[in-house]
């Protein structure tokens, strides 16, 4: 497997990815103009949820850079669009690819505008002679939106020329900030070496379990018309036990943070509104409303992603056209219902698994909010494992032709 990375094609793509990652890291170090950097720590202390949501989408609220909101608007718009296209009544899937892309980008713009404006209005801005406060807010908001679209362009380039697509940007963001936060929590809580060793041991055990679940599949034997030989048993339909992977955890953190941006935006215009302040506090990480909303969002997304990733309508239609069928089932509607039932079963199992993995460790925050970063470790493992295997599958696909040798 390691030799695959030294293939000329893979090596070339890897070098392109390194260049794109360098550009991303460079942009994440460029601080927004007119921002009082010395006062940003106060904002970070009050917006833990937003910090983690940004880091999981390639953003960074710690230094308030050009890429602070990251890919969150774009990835949120993709998720929302996928949810709507599943419904045949809306007919969105009948639109041309160009029309769909335009609507997704407009939705991205709307989300980016809300997040950027809410963020800038709550930043400690410097007063500059000859430059009005409204002008500063407009420029910084515009820069943040432009940063998001630049990252979208960068991920498109990485998808066509490099490895991993948008996954690489998110992985670099996670590696850059989240391990550092976990280590700071360990130091702050003064965890003993023995407890730290136990945490490390159980983390390795969970990592092994998470890898097994990530690759676990349920196989449905598929028969082919006029094929009756010993190779028949090698035809099957794979349905992953956790079809959604770790994506629901990543998207849940982002979606749960969106109401906070709305409330922050409204609070700027009504600074003395007690309900808005209480709403922001209740939706902050560590509150019971946030915890319930977070788990509920994970469950719903895990269920939805399972049916998006394994579309029973498309599979049944494709099998019917290719002459494939499941034993004792008529092709068409009966096959579709059967696959839909199986996917629904594993969607529930996968959703319950993700809720337990992401939810049980987060109960520590009700003992002490400082345990929050340690409680996020299982969820981070789930997200990271899914990303690693996605890149691995991409490399395997790119090297597929190298497994065959010419006869002449």
mmCIF file of C-alpha atoms in Angstrom:
data_model
loop_
_atom_site.group_PDB
_atom_site.id
_atom_site.type_symbol
_atom_site.label_atom_id
_atom_site.label_comp_id
_atom_site.label_asym_id
_atom_site.label_seq_id
_atom_site.Cartn_x
_atom_site.Cartn_y
_atom_site.Cartn_z
ATOM 1 C CA UNK A 1 0.000 0.000 0.000
ATOM 2 C CA UNK A 2 2.846 2.396 0.797
ATOM 3 C CA UNK A 3 4.300 1.838 -2.680
ATOM 4 C CA UNK A 4 1.138 3.355 -4.165
ATOM 5 C CA UNK A 5 2.165 6.797 -2.928
ATOM 6 C CA UNK A 6 5.406 6.596 -4.919
ATOM 7 C CA UNK A 7 3.639 6.089 -8.227
ATOM 8 C CA UNK A 8 4.307 9.064 -10.547
ATOM 9 C CA UNK A 9 0.620 10.006 -10.749
ATOM 10 C CA UNK A 10 0.051 9.821 -6.970
ATOM 11 C CA UNK A 11 3.296 11.636 -6.206
ATOM 12 C CA UNK A 12 2.386 14.422 -8.616
ATOM 13 C CA UNK A 13 -1.053 14.828 -7.036
ATOM 14 C CA UNK A 14 0.462 14.733 -3.562
ATOM 15 C CA UNK A 15 2.862 17.565 -4.424
ATOM 16 C CA UNK A 16 -0.029 19.640 -5.771
ATOM 17 C CA UNK A 17 -1.912 19.005 -2.531
ATOM 18 C CA UNK A 18 1.110 20.171 -0.511
ATOM 19 C CA UNK A 19 1.096 23.425 -2.502
ATOM 20 C CA UNK A 20 -2.620 23.976 -1.881
ATOM 21 C CA UNK A 21 -2.202 23.195 1.830
ATOM 22 C CA UNK A 22 0.656 25.722 2.012
ATOM 23 C CA UNK A 23 -1.575 28.387 0.450
ATOM 24 C CA UNK A 24 -4.329 27.558 2.938
ATOM 25 C CA UNK A 25 -1.988 27.739 5.942
ATOM 26 C CA UNK A 26 -0.545 31.013 4.661
ATOM 27 C CA UNK A 27 -4.012 32.539 4.261
ATOM 28 C CA UNK A 28 -5.047 31.344 7.731
ATOM 29 C CA UNK A 29 -2.188 33.398 9.193
ATOM 30 C CA UNK A 30 -3.269 36.659 7.537
ATOM 31 C CA UNK A 31 -5.254 38.579 10.147
ATOM 32 C CA UNK A 32 -8.330 40.583 9.209
ATOM 33 C CA UNK A 33 -7.642 44.334 8.996
ATOM 34 C CA UNK A 34 -8.994 46.759 11.628
ATOM 35 C CA UNK A 35 -9.319 43.969 14.243
ATOM 36 C CA UNK A 36 -7.990 44.449 17.781
ATOM 37 C CA UNK A 37 -6.087 41.153 18.064
ATOM 38 C CA UNK A 38 -5.381 41.653 21.791
ATOM 39 C CA UNK A 39 -9.126 41.473 22.549
ATOM 40 C CA UNK A 40 -9.959 38.410 20.453
ATOM 41 C CA UNK A 41 -9.368 36.058 23.405
ATOM 42 C CA UNK A 42 -12.532 37.353 25.012
ATOM 43 C CA UNK A 43 -14.584 36.468 21.943
ATOM 44 C CA UNK A 44 -13.025 33.002 21.801
ATOM 45 C CA UNK A 45 -13.865 32.382 25.423
ATOM 46 C CA UNK A 46 -17.533 33.180 24.792
ATOM 47 C CA UNK A 47 -17.829 31.214 21.535
ATOM 48 C CA UNK A 48 -16.419 27.732 22.147
ATOM 49 C CA UNK A 49 -19.073 26.145 19.932
ATOM 50 C CA UNK A 50 -18.255 28.472 17.055
ATOM 51 C CA UNK A 51 -14.518 27.783 17.445
ATOM 52 C CA UNK A 52 -14.970 24.035 17.090
ATOM 53 C CA UNK A 53 -17.541 24.327 14.313
ATOM 54 C CA UNK A 54 -15.149 26.554 12.352
ATOM 55 C CA UNK A 55 -12.179 24.213 12.914
ATOM 56 C CA UNK A 56 -14.210 21.241 11.622
ATOM 57 C CA UNK A 57 -14.887 23.116 8.376
ATOM 58 C CA UNK A 58 -11.439 24.532 7.669
ATOM 59 C CA UNK A 59 -11.997 27.787 9.571
ATOM 60 C CA UNK A 60 -10.192 29.476 12.426
ATOM 61 C CA UNK A 61 -11.753 31.912 14.889
ATOM 62 C CA UNK A 62 -8.678 32.030 17.096
ATOM 63 C CA UNK A 63 -6.669 34.442 14.978
ATOM 64 C CA UNK A 64 -9.489 35.937 12.864
ATOM 65 C CA UNK A 65 -7.841 35.372 9.510
ATOM 66 C CA UNK A 66 -9.084 35.656 5.926
ATOM 67 C CA UNK A 67 -10.260 32.023 6.194
ATOM 68 C CA UNK A 68 -11.963 32.308 9.591
ATOM 69 C CA UNK A 69 -15.361 30.922 8.561
ATOM 70 C CA UNK A 70 -13.714 28.346 6.303
ATOM 71 C CA UNK A 71 -15.822 26.083 4.110
ATOM 72 C CA UNK A 72 -18.788 26.024 6.502
ATOM 73 C CA UNK A 73 -21.192 28.019 4.241
ATOM 74 C CA UNK A 74 -20.361 25.924 1.190
ATOM 75 C CA UNK A 75 -20.556 22.541 2.922
ATOM 76 C CA UNK A 76 -23.753 23.554 4.722
ATOM 77 C CA UNK A 77 -25.323 24.586 1.408
ATOM 78 C CA UNK A 78 -24.349 21.235 -0.142
ATOM 79 C CA UNK A 79 -25.972 19.397 2.752
ATOM 80 C CA UNK A 80 -29.163 21.480 2.614
ATOM 81 C CA UNK A 81 -29.375 21.047 -1.166
ATOM 82 C CA UNK A 82 -28.944 17.278 -0.899
ATOM 83 C CA UNK A 83 -31.755 17.145 1.649
ATOM 84 C CA UNK A 84 -34.124 18.925 -0.735
ATOM 85 C CA UNK A 85 -33.102 16.993 -3.856
ATOM 86 C CA UNK A 86 -34.006 13.686 -2.181
ATOM 87 C CA UNK A 87 -37.655 14.702 -2.427
ATOM 88 C CA UNK A 88 -39.065 14.045 -5.902
ATOM 89 C CA UNK A 89 -41.960 16.439 -5.308
ATOM 90 C CA UNK A 90 -39.689 19.489 -5.454
ATOM 91 C CA UNK A 91 -38.181 18.319 -8.744
ATOM 92 C CA UNK A 92 -34.795 19.902 -7.973
ATOM 93 C CA UNK A 93 -32.921 16.851 -9.246
ATOM 94 C CA UNK A 94 -34.442 17.471 -12.691
ATOM 95 C CA UNK A 95 -32.638 20.805 -13.021
ATOM 96 C CA UNK A 96 -29.498 20.953 -15.125
ATOM 97 C CA UNK A 97 -26.167 20.638 -13.316
ATOM 98 C CA UNK A 98 -25.397 24.263 -14.137
ATOM 99 C CA UNK A 99 -28.685 25.468 -12.606
ATOM 100 C CA UNK A 100 -28.143 23.358 -9.500
ATOM 101 C CA UNK A 101 -24.629 24.712 -9.074
ATOM 102 C CA UNK A 102 -25.840 28.322 -9.384
ATOM 103 C CA UNK A 103 -28.486 27.775 -6.719
ATOM 104 C CA UNK A 104 -25.997 26.091 -4.395
ATOM 105 C CA UNK A 105 -23.563 28.982 -4.757
ATOM 106 C CA UNK A 106 -26.337 31.513 -4.050
ATOM 107 C CA UNK A 107 -27.255 29.552 -0.938
ATOM 108 C CA UNK A 108 -23.568 29.534 0.005
ATOM 109 C CA UNK A 109 -23.465 33.305 -0.410
ATOM 110 C CA UNK A 110 -26.500 33.772 1.857
ATOM 111 C CA UNK A 111 -25.034 31.591 4.628
ATOM 112 C CA UNK A 112 -21.583 33.192 4.291
ATOM 113 C CA UNK A 113 -23.121 36.663 4.516
ATOM 114 C CA UNK A 114 -24.990 35.812 7.723
ATOM 115 C CA UNK A 115 -21.987 34.164 9.382
ATOM 116 C CA UNK A 116 -19.486 36.836 8.296
ATOM 117 C CA UNK A 117 -21.655 39.789 9.254
ATOM 118 C CA UNK A 118 -22.593 38.297 12.647
ATOM 119 C CA UNK A 119 -18.930 37.607 13.348
ATOM 120 C CA UNK A 120 -17.618 41.016 12.291
ATOM 121 C CA UNK A 121 -20.297 42.914 14.219
ATOM 122 C CA UNK A 122 -19.189 41.144 17.401
ATOM 123 C CA UNK A 123 -15.451 41.603 16.831
ATOM 124 C CA UNK A 124 -13.377 44.171 18.724
ATOM 125 C CA UNK A 125 -12.702 46.570 15.836
ATOM 126 C CA UNK A 126 -10.147 49.367 15.889
ATOM 127 C CA UNK A 127 -11.112 52.936 15.141
ATOM 128 C CA UNK A 128 -9.172 54.386 12.213
ATOM 129 C CA UNK A 129 -9.099 58.089 11.384
ATOM 130 C CA UNK A 130 -10.955 58.827 8.176
ATOM 131 C CA UNK A 131 -12.556 55.372 7.992
ATOM 132 C CA UNK A 132 -16.125 54.941 9.240
ATOM 133 C CA UNK A 133 -17.255 51.981 11.351
ATOM 134 C CA UNK A 134 -19.709 50.931 8.648
ATOM 135 C CA UNK A 135 -16.936 50.870 6.065
ATOM 136 C CA UNK A 136 -14.785 48.660 8.312
ATOM 137 C CA UNK A 137 -17.663 46.230 8.886
ATOM 138 C CA UNK A 138 -18.383 46.109 5.145
ATOM 139 C CA UNK A 139 -14.738 45.470 4.202
ATOM 140 C CA UNK A 140 -14.141 42.753 6.800
ATOM 141 C CA UNK A 141 -17.414 41.037 5.901
ATOM 142 C CA UNK A 142 -16.475 41.139 2.242
ATOM 143 C CA UNK A 143 -13.012 39.717 2.988
ATOM 144 C CA UNK A 144 -14.475 36.802 4.966
ATOM 145 C CA UNK A 145 -16.931 35.977 2.182
ATOM 146 C CA UNK A 146 -14.150 36.237 -0.395
ATOM 147 C CA UNK A 147 -12.032 33.935 1.787
ATOM 148 C CA UNK A 148 -14.755 31.293 1.710
ATOM 149 C CA UNK A 149 -15.055 31.454 -2.072
ATOM 150 C CA UNK A 150 -11.275 31.329 -2.415
ATOM 151 C CA UNK A 151 -11.245 28.132 -0.344
ATOM 152 C CA UNK A 152 -13.989 26.684 -2.550
ATOM 153 C CA UNK A 153 -11.841 27.424 -5.598
ATOM 154 C CA UNK A 154 -8.806 25.922 -3.839
ATOM 155 C CA UNK A 155 -10.676 22.711 -3.014
ATOM 156 C CA UNK A 156 -11.877 22.472 -6.630
ATOM 157 C CA UNK A 157 -8.268 22.685 -7.766
ATOM 158 C CA UNK A 158 -7.271 20.042 -5.237
ATOM 159 C CA UNK A 159 -10.096 17.787 -6.417
ATOM 160 C CA UNK A 160 -8.889 17.917 -10.012
ATOM 161 C CA UNK A 161 -5.113 18.125 -9.481
ATOM 162 C CA UNK A 162 -4.459 16.834 -5.966
ATOM 163 C CA UNK A 163 -5.710 14.315 -3.420
ATOM 164 C CA UNK A 164 -8.622 14.516 -1.033
ATOM 165 C CA UNK A 165 -10.551 17.518 -2.335
ATOM 166 C CA UNK A 166 -12.068 19.541 0.506
ATOM 167 C CA UNK A 167 -11.127 16.787 2.968
ATOM 168 C CA UNK A 168 -7.497 17.923 2.977
ATOM 169 C CA UNK A 169 -8.399 21.478 4.028
ATOM 170 C CA UNK A 170 -10.566 20.176 6.876
ATOM 171 C CA UNK A 171 -7.903 17.676 7.990
ATOM 172 C CA UNK A 172 -5.213 20.348 8.115
ATOM 173 C CA UNK A 173 -7.521 22.606 10.135
ATOM 174 C CA UNK A 174 -8.289 19.807 12.600
ATOM 175 C CA UNK A 175 -4.644 18.808 12.991
ATOM 176 C CA UNK A 176 -3.557 22.419 13.431
ATOM 177 C CA UNK A 177 -5.855 23.377 16.295
ATOM 178 C CA UNK A 178 -7.790 20.541 17.936
ATOM 179 C CA UNK A 179 -4.820 18.468 19.300
ATOM 180 C CA UNK A 180 -3.398 21.670 20.742
ATOM 181 C CA UNK A 181 -6.703 22.390 22.474
ATOM 182 C CA UNK A 182 -6.822 18.866 23.907
ATOM 183 C CA UNK A 183 -3.292 19.192 25.291
ATOM 184 C CA UNK A 184 -4.141 22.558 26.875
ATOM 185 C CA UNK A 185 -7.150 20.957 28.567
ATOM 186 C CA UNK A 186 -4.972 18.152 29.933
ATOM 187 C CA UNK A 187 -2.582 20.713 31.393
ATOM 188 C CA UNK A 188 -5.390 22.870 32.754
ATOM 189 C CA UNK A 189 -7.121 19.910 34.436
ATOM 190 C CA UNK A 190 -3.761 18.618 35.748
ATOM 191 C CA UNK A 191 -4.558 15.044 34.766
ATOM 192 C CA UNK A 192 -2.180 12.524 36.329
ATOM 193 C CA UNK A 193 0.078 10.354 34.118
ATOM 194 C CA UNK A 194 -1.876 7.230 35.141
ATOM 195 C CA UNK A 195 -5.230 8.681 34.071
ATOM 196 C CA UNK A 196 -3.589 10.004 30.907
ATOM 197 C CA UNK A 197 -2.266 6.511 30.127
ATOM 198 C CA UNK A 198 -5.749 5.045 30.639
ATOM 199 C CA UNK A 199 -7.247 7.682 28.331
ATOM 200 C CA UNK A 200 -4.609 6.797 25.718
ATOM 201 C CA UNK A 201 -5.319 3.057 26.054
ATOM 202 C CA UNK A 202 -9.091 3.430 25.740
ATOM 203 C CA UNK A 203 -8.581 5.836 22.839
ATOM 204 C CA UNK A 204 -6.583 3.177 20.970
ATOM 205 C CA UNK A 205 -9.270 0.567 21.733
ATOM 206 C CA UNK A 206 -11.955 2.886 20.440
ATOM 207 C CA UNK A 207 -9.862 3.692 17.367
ATOM 208 C CA UNK A 208 -9.684 -0.026 16.549
ATOM 209 C CA UNK A 209 -13.445 -0.400 17.051
ATOM 210 C CA UNK A 210 -14.165 2.686 14.954
ATOM 211 C CA UNK A 211 -12.069 1.332 12.070
ATOM 212 C CA UNK A 212 -13.925 -2.003 12.205
ATOM 213 C CA UNK A 213 -17.327 -0.287 12.138
ATOM 214 C CA UNK A 214 -16.200 2.094 9.371
ATOM 215 C CA UNK A 215 -15.307 -0.804 7.063
ATOM 216 C CA UNK A 216 -18.071 -3.219 8.158
ATOM 217 C CA UNK A 217 -20.512 -4.091 5.365
ATOM 218 C CA UNK A 218 -23.679 -6.097 4.944
ATOM 219 C CA UNK A 219 -23.652 -8.081 1.711
ATOM 220 C CA UNK A 220 -26.764 -8.866 -0.303
ATOM 221 C CA UNK A 221 -26.130 -11.628 -2.907
ATOM 222 C CA UNK A 222 -26.984 -10.507 -6.440
ATOM 223 C CA UNK A 223 -27.920 -12.942 -9.208
ATOM 224 C CA UNK A 224 -27.426 -12.221 -12.906
ATOM 225 C CA UNK A 225 -29.618 -13.416 -15.758
ATOM 226 C CA UNK A 226 -28.016 -16.303 -17.730
ATOM 227 C CA UNK A 227 -25.009 -16.452 -15.373
ATOM 228 C CA UNK A 228 -24.841 -19.818 -13.595
ATOM 229 C CA UNK A 229 -21.258 -20.656 -12.688
ATOM 230 C CA UNK A 230 -18.911 -20.710 -9.719
ATOM 231 C CA UNK A 231 -18.273 -16.938 -9.989
ATOM 232 C CA UNK A 232 -21.923 -16.226 -9.216
ATOM 233 C CA UNK A 233 -21.217 -16.102 -5.467
ATOM 234 C CA UNK A 234 -18.858 -13.151 -5.931
ATOM 235 C CA UNK A 235 -21.701 -10.835 -7.026
ATOM 236 C CA UNK A 236 -23.236 -8.886 -4.165
ATOM 237 C CA UNK A 237 -24.475 -5.474 -3.088
ATOM 238 C CA UNK A 238 -22.484 -3.870 -0.263
ATOM 239 C CA UNK A 239 -24.313 -1.763 2.336
ATOM 240 C CA UNK A 240 -22.113 -0.236 5.006
ATOM 241 C CA UNK A 241 -23.224 -0.776 8.594
ATOM 242 C CA UNK A 242 -22.567 2.905 9.275
ATOM 243 C CA UNK A 243 -23.416 4.287 5.845
ATOM 244 C CA UNK A 244 -23.154 7.904 7.013
ATOM 245 C CA UNK A 245 -19.606 7.608 8.395
ATOM 246 C CA UNK A 246 -18.417 10.432 10.653
ATOM 247 C CA UNK A 247 -19.908 13.213 8.525
ATOM 248 C CA UNK A 248 -23.029 13.709 10.719
ATOM 249 C CA UNK A 249 -20.834 14.647 13.685
ATOM 250 C CA UNK A 250 -18.952 17.226 11.648
ATOM 251 C CA UNK A 251 -22.052 18.710 10.040
ATOM 252 C CA UNK A 252 -24.015 18.642 13.318
ATOM 253 C CA UNK A 253 -21.481 20.890 15.018
ATOM 254 C CA UNK A 254 -21.744 23.351 12.121
ATOM 255 C CA UNK A 255 -25.541 23.323 11.830
ATOM 256 C CA UNK A 256 -25.997 23.747 15.584
ATOM 257 C CA UNK A 257 -23.754 26.821 15.447
ATOM 258 C CA UNK A 258 -25.856 28.567 12.757
ATOM 259 C CA UNK A 259 -28.601 29.682 15.217
ATOM 260 C CA UNK A 260 -25.859 31.283 17.315
ATOM 261 C CA UNK A 261 -24.803 33.402 14.339
ATOM 262 C CA UNK A 262 -28.400 34.560 13.859
ATOM 263 C CA UNK A 263 -28.752 35.456 17.541
ATOM 264 C CA UNK A 264 -25.403 37.274 17.517
ATOM 265 C CA UNK A 265 -26.596 39.270 14.516
ATOM 266 C CA UNK A 266 -29.864 40.229 16.210
ATOM 267 C CA UNK A 267 -28.071 41.002 19.479
ATOM 268 C CA UNK A 268 -26.003 43.673 17.779
ATOM 269 C CA UNK A 269 -29.156 45.590 16.897
ATOM 270 C CA UNK A 270 -30.783 44.867 20.279
ATOM 271 C CA UNK A 271 -27.860 44.748 22.748
ATOM 272 C CA UNK A 272 -30.104 44.907 25.817
ATOM 273 C CA UNK A 273 -32.414 42.079 24.791
ATOM 274 C CA UNK A 274 -32.276 39.552 27.638
ATOM 275 C CA UNK A 275 -33.923 36.739 25.623
ATOM 276 C CA UNK A 276 -31.271 36.953 22.904
ATOM 277 C CA UNK A 277 -28.470 36.799 25.477
ATOM 278 C CA UNK A 278 -30.065 33.797 27.165
ATOM 279 C CA UNK A 279 -30.553 32.136 23.786
ATOM 280 C CA UNK A 280 -26.870 32.515 22.920
ATOM 281 C CA UNK A 281 -25.843 31.109 26.308
ATOM 282 C CA UNK A 282 -28.246 28.170 26.057
ATOM 283 C CA UNK A 283 -26.935 27.269 22.585
ATOM 284 C CA UNK A 284 -23.325 27.512 23.733
ATOM 285 C CA UNK A 285 -21.459 24.239 24.175
ATOM 286 C CA UNK A 286 -22.073 22.875 27.664
ATOM 287 C CA UNK A 287 -25.748 23.822 27.960
ATOM 288 C CA UNK A 288 -28.522 21.227 28.083
ATOM 289 C CA UNK A 289 -30.402 22.748 25.064
ATOM 290 C CA UNK A 290 -27.188 22.605 23.025
ATOM 291 C CA UNK A 291 -26.540 18.994 24.065
ATOM 292 C CA UNK A 292 -30.049 17.850 23.110
ATOM 293 C CA UNK A 293 -29.987 19.758 19.810
ATOM 294 C CA UNK A 294 -26.503 18.403 19.011
ATOM 295 C CA UNK A 295 -27.504 14.748 19.526
ATOM 296 C CA UNK A 296 -30.814 15.189 17.721
ATOM 297 C CA UNK A 297 -29.030 16.750 14.741
ATOM 298 C CA UNK A 298 -26.501 13.898 14.632
ATOM 299 C CA UNK A 299 -29.305 11.311 14.640
ATOM 300 C CA UNK A 300 -31.285 13.051 11.879
ATOM 301 C CA UNK A 301 -28.196 13.615 9.714
ATOM 302 C CA UNK A 302 -26.991 10.027 10.179
ATOM 303 C CA UNK A 303 -30.407 8.778 9.062
ATOM 304 C CA UNK A 304 -30.526 11.170 6.106
ATOM 305 C CA UNK A 305 -26.931 10.514 4.958
ATOM 306 C CA UNK A 306 -27.565 6.766 4.930
ATOM 307 C CA UNK A 307 -30.406 7.158 2.399
ATOM 308 C CA UNK A 308 -28.444 9.751 0.397
ATOM 309 C CA UNK A 309 -25.352 7.527 0.159
ATOM 310 C CA UNK A 310 -27.378 4.380 -0.559
ATOM 311 C CA UNK A 311 -30.244 5.377 -2.846
ATOM 312 C CA UNK A 312 -32.590 2.393 -3.128
ATOM 313 C CA UNK A 313 -34.420 3.880 -6.153
ATOM 314 C CA UNK A 314 -31.240 4.232 -8.187
ATOM 315 C CA UNK A 315 -29.878 0.833 -7.144
ATOM 316 C CA UNK A 316 -33.122 -1.002 -8.002
ATOM 317 C CA UNK A 317 -33.367 0.784 -11.350
ATOM 318 C CA UNK A 318 -29.732 0.051 -12.199
ATOM 319 C CA UNK A 319 -30.123 -3.623 -11.276
ATOM 320 C CA UNK A 320 -33.243 -3.945 -13.407
ATOM 321 C CA UNK A 321 -31.473 -2.471 -16.434
ATOM 322 C CA UNK A 322 -28.386 -4.659 -16.020
ATOM 323 C CA UNK A 323 -30.331 -7.883 -15.476
ATOM 324 C CA UNK A 324 -29.472 -8.227 -11.785
ATOM 325 C CA UNK A 325 -31.939 -9.449 -9.183
ATOM 326 C CA UNK A 326 -32.134 -10.562 -5.550
ATOM 327 C CA UNK A 327 -33.213 -14.118 -4.826
ATOM 328 C CA UNK A 328 -36.996 -14.500 -4.347
ATOM 329 C CA UNK A 329 -37.639 -10.843 -5.205
ATOM 330 C CA UNK A 330 -39.114 -9.382 -8.383
ATOM 331 C CA UNK A 331 -36.968 -6.683 -10.036
ATOM 332 C CA UNK A 332 -38.235 -3.130 -9.698
ATOM 333 C CA UNK A 333 -40.538 -2.026 -6.864
ATOM 334 C CA UNK A 334 -40.148 -5.165 -4.713
ATOM 335 C CA UNK A 335 -36.364 -4.888 -4.891
ATOM 336 C CA UNK A 336 -36.507 -1.187 -4.099
ATOM 337 C CA UNK A 337 -38.654 -1.785 -0.997
ATOM 338 C CA UNK A 338 -36.341 -4.538 0.222
ATOM 339 C CA UNK A 339 -33.179 -2.425 -0.186
ATOM 340 C CA UNK A 340 -34.948 0.570 1.392
ATOM 341 C CA UNK A 341 -35.882 -1.598 4.384
ATOM 342 C CA UNK A 342 -32.305 -2.850 4.835
ATOM 343 C CA UNK A 343 -30.885 0.670 4.507
ATOM 344 C CA UNK A 344 -33.446 1.945 7.021
ATOM 345 C CA UNK A 345 -32.425 -0.717 9.525
ATOM 346 C CA UNK A 346 -28.716 0.087 9.257
ATOM 347 C CA UNK A 347 -29.469 3.811 9.169
ATOM 348 C CA UNK A 348 -31.083 3.456 12.601
ATOM 349 C CA UNK A 349 -28.212 1.317 13.906
ATOM 350 C CA UNK A 350 -25.617 3.755 12.521
ATOM 351 C CA UNK A 351 -27.462 6.790 13.896
ATOM 352 C CA UNK A 352 -27.724 5.207 17.345
ATOM 353 C CA UNK A 353 -24.033 4.275 17.217
ATOM 354 C CA UNK A 354 -22.992 7.838 16.343
ATOM 355 C CA UNK A 355 -25.208 9.334 19.062
ATOM 356 C CA UNK A 356 -23.625 7.033 21.654
ATOM 357 C CA UNK A 357 -20.094 7.690 20.396
ATOM 358 C CA UNK A 358 -20.526 11.465 20.257
ATOM 359 C CA UNK A 359 -22.988 11.840 23.126
ATOM 360 C CA UNK A 360 -21.834 9.699 26.043
ATOM 361 C CA UNK A 361 -18.332 11.253 26.314
ATOM 362 C CA UNK A 362 -19.857 14.746 26.099
ATOM 363 C CA UNK A 363 -21.726 14.083 29.349
ATOM 364 C CA UNK A 364 -18.440 15.018 31.041
ATOM 365 C CA UNK A 365 -19.128 18.691 30.316
ATOM 366 C CA UNK A 366 -21.939 18.646 32.892
ATOM 367 C CA UNK A 367 -19.317 17.801 35.522
ATOM 368 C CA UNK A 368 -16.868 20.435 34.370
ATOM 369 C CA UNK A 369 -16.913 22.419 31.096
ATOM 370 C CA UNK A 370 -13.143 22.011 30.920
ATOM 371 C CA UNK A 371 -13.686 18.322 30.026
ATOM 372 C CA UNK A 372 -15.349 19.449 26.789
ATOM 373 C CA UNK A 373 -12.266 19.027 24.605
ATOM 374 C CA UNK A 374 -11.610 15.524 25.965
ATOM 375 C CA UNK A 375 -15.238 14.584 25.388
ATOM 376 C CA UNK A 376 -14.834 15.526 21.724
ATOM 377 C CA UNK A 377 -12.043 12.965 21.128
ATOM 378 C CA UNK A 378 -14.284 10.011 20.022
ATOM 379 C CA UNK A 379 -16.165 12.239 17.601
ATOM 380 C CA UNK A 380 -12.893 13.579 16.201
ATOM 381 C CA UNK A 381 -11.682 10.011 15.696
ATOM 382 C CA UNK A 382 -14.844 9.169 13.746
ATOM 383 C CA UNK A 383 -14.444 12.191 11.479
ATOM 384 C CA UNK A 384 -10.720 11.671 10.945
ATOM 385 C CA UNK A 385 -11.025 7.930 10.223
ATOM 386 C CA UNK A 386 -13.673 8.591 7.581
ATOM 387 C CA UNK A 387 -11.439 11.177 5.911
ATOM 388 C CA UNK A 388 -8.383 8.887 5.927
ATOM 389 C CA UNK A 389 -10.309 6.021 4.335
ATOM 390 C CA UNK A 390 -11.785 8.375 1.733
ATOM 391 C CA UNK A 391 -8.282 9.382 0.672
ATOM 392 C CA UNK A 392 -7.168 5.743 0.736
ATOM 393 C CA UNK A 393 -10.071 4.732 -1.522
ATOM 394 C CA UNK A 394 -9.181 7.575 -3.898
ATOM 395 C CA UNK A 395 -5.553 6.391 -4.087
ATOM 396 C CA UNK A 396 -6.698 2.785 -4.676
ATOM 397 C CA UNK A 397 -8.941 3.952 -7.520
ATOM 398 C CA UNK A 398 -6.154 5.976 -9.131
ATOM 399 C CA UNK A 399 -3.748 3.026 -8.991
ATOM 400 C CA UNK A 400 -6.296 0.485 -10.236
ATOM 401 C CA UNK A 401 -4.917 0.445 -13.782
ATOM 402 C CA UNK A 402 -1.416 -0.305 -12.469
ATOM 403 C CA UNK A 403 -2.629 -3.697 -11.227
ATOM 404 C CA UNK A 404 -2.967 -4.924 -14.812
ATOM 405 C CA UNK A 405 -0.064 -5.694 -17.097
ATOM 406 C CA UNK A 406 -0.030 -5.636 -20.858
ATOM 407 C CA UNK A 407 0.225 -8.990 -22.649
ATOM 408 C CA UNK A 408 2.616 -7.534 -25.192
#
